[in-house]
mmCIF file of N, CA and C in Angstrom:
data_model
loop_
_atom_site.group_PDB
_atom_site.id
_atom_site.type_symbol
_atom_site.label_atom_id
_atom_site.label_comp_id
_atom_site.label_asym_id
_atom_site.label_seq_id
_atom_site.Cartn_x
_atom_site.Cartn_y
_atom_site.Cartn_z
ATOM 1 N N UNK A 1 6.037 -6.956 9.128
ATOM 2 C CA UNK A 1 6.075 -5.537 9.439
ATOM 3 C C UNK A 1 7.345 -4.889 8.906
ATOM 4 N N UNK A 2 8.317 -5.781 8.939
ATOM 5 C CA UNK A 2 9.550 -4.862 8.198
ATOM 6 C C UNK A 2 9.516 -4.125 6.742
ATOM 7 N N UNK A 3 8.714 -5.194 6.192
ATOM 8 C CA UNK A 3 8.881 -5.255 5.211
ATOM 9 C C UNK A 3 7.923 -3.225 4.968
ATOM 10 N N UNK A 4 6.633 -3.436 5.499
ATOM 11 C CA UNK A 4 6.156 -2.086 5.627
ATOM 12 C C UNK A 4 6.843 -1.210 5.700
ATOM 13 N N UNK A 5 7.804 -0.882 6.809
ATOM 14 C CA UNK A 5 8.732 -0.157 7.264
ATOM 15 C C UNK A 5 9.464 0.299 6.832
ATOM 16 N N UNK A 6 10.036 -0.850 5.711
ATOM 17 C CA UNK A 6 11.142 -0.198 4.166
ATOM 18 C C UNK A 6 10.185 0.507 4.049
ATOM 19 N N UNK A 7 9.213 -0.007 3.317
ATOM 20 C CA UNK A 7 8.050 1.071 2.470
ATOM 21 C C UNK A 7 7.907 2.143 2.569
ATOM 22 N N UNK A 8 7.483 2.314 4.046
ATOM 23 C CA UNK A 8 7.464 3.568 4.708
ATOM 24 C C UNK A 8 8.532 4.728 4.295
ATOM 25 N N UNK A 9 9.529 4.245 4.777
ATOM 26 C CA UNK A 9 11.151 4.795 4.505
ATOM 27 C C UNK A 9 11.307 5.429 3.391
ATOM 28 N N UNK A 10 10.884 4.273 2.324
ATOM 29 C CA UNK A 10 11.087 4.875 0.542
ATOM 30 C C UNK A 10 10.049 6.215 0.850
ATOM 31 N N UNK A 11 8.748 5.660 0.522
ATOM 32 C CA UNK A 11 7.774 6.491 -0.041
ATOM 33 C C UNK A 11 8.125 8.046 1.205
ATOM 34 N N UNK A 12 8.240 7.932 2.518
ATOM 35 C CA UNK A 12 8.555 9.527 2.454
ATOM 36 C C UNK A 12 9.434 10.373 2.003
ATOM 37 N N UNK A 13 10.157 9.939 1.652
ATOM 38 C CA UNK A 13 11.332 10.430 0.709
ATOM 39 C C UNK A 13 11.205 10.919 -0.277
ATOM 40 N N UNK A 14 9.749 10.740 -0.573
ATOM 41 C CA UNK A 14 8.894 11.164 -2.411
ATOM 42 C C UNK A 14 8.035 12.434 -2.097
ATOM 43 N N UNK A 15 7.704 13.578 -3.248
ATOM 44 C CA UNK A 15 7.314 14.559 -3.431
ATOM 45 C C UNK A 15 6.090 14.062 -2.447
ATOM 46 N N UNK A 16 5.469 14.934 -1.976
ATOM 47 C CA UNK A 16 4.302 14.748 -1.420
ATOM 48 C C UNK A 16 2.666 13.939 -2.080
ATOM 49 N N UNK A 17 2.710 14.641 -3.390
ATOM 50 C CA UNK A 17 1.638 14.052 -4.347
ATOM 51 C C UNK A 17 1.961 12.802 -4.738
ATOM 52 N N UNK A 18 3.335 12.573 -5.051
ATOM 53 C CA UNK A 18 3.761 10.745 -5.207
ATOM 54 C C UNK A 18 3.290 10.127 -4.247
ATOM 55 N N UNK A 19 3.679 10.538 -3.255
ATOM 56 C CA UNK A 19 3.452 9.770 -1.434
ATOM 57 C C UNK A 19 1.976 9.356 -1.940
ATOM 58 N N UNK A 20 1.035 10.429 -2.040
ATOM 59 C CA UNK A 20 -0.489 10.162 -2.055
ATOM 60 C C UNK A 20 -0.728 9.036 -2.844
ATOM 61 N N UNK A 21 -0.220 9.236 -4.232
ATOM 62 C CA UNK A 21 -0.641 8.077 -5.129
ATOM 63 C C UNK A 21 0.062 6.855 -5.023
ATOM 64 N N UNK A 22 1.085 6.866 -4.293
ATOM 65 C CA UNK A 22 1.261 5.387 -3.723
ATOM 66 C C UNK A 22 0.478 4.770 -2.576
ATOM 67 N N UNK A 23 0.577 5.413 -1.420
ATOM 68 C CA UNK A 23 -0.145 5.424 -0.991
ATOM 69 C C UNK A 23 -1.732 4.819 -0.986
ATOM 70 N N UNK A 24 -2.212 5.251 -2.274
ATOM 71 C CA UNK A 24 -3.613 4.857 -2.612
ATOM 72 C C UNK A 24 -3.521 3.919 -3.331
ATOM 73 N N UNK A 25 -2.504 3.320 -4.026
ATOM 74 C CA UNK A 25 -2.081 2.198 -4.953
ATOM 75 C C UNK A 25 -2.532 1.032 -4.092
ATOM 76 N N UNK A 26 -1.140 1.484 -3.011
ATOM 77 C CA UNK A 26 -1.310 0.502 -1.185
ATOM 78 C C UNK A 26 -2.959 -0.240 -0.759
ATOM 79 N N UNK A 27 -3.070 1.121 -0.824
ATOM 80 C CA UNK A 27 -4.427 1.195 -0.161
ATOM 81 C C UNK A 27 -5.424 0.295 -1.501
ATOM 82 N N UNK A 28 -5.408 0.427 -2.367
ATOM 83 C CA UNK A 28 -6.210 0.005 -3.519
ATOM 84 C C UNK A 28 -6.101 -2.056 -3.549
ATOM 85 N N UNK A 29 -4.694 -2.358 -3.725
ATOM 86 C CA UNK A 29 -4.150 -3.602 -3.560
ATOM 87 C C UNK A 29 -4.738 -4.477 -2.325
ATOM 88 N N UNK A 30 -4.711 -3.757 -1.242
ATOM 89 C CA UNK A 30 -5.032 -3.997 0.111
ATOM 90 C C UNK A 30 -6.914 -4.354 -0.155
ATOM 91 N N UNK A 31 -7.217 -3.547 -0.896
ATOM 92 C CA UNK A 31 -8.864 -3.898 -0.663
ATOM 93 C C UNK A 31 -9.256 -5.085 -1.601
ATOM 94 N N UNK A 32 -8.151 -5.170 -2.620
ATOM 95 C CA UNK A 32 -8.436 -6.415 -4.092
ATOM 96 C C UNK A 32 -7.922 -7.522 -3.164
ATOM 97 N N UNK A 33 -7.092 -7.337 -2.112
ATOM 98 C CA UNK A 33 -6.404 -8.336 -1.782
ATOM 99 C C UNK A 33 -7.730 -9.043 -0.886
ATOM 100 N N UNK A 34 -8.120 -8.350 -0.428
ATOM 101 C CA UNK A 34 -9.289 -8.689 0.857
ATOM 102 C C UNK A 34 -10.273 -9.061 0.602
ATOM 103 N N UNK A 35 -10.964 -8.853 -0.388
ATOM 104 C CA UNK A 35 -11.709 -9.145 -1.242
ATOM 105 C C UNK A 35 -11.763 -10.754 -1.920
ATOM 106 N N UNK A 36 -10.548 -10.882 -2.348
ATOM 107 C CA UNK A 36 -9.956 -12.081 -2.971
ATOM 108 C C UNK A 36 -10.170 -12.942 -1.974
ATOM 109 N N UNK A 37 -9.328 -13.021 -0.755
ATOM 110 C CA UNK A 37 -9.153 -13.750 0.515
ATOM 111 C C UNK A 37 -10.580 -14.213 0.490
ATOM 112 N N UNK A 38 -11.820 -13.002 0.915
ATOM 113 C CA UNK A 38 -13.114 -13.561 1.633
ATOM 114 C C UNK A 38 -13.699 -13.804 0.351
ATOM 115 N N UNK A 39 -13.755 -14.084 -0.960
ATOM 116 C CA UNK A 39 -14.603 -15.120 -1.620
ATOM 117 C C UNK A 39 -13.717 -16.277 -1.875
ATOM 118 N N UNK A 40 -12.617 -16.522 -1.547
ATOM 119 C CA UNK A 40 -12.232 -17.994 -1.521
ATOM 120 C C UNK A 40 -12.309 -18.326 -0.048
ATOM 121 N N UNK A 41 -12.494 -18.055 0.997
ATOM 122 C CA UNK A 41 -13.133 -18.272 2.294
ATOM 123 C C UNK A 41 -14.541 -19.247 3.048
#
């Protein structure tokens, strides 16, 4: 969780539209990641 928490920290600090597209980067990684996990499962 810390590690989030930096994250957090940085990215509000960024123009609002950056925020978004990181944000969705996050969000994008997070679903390849999950994905990955449950077919080697």
């Amino acid at each position: 969780m810390e590690v989030a928490k930096k994250i957090y920290e940085e990215v509000i600090k960024l123009p609002e539209e950056t925020q978004r597209e990181v944000l969705d980067f996050i969000e994008f990684k997070k679903n390849e990641m999950e994905k990955k996990y449950r077919r080697n499962n």
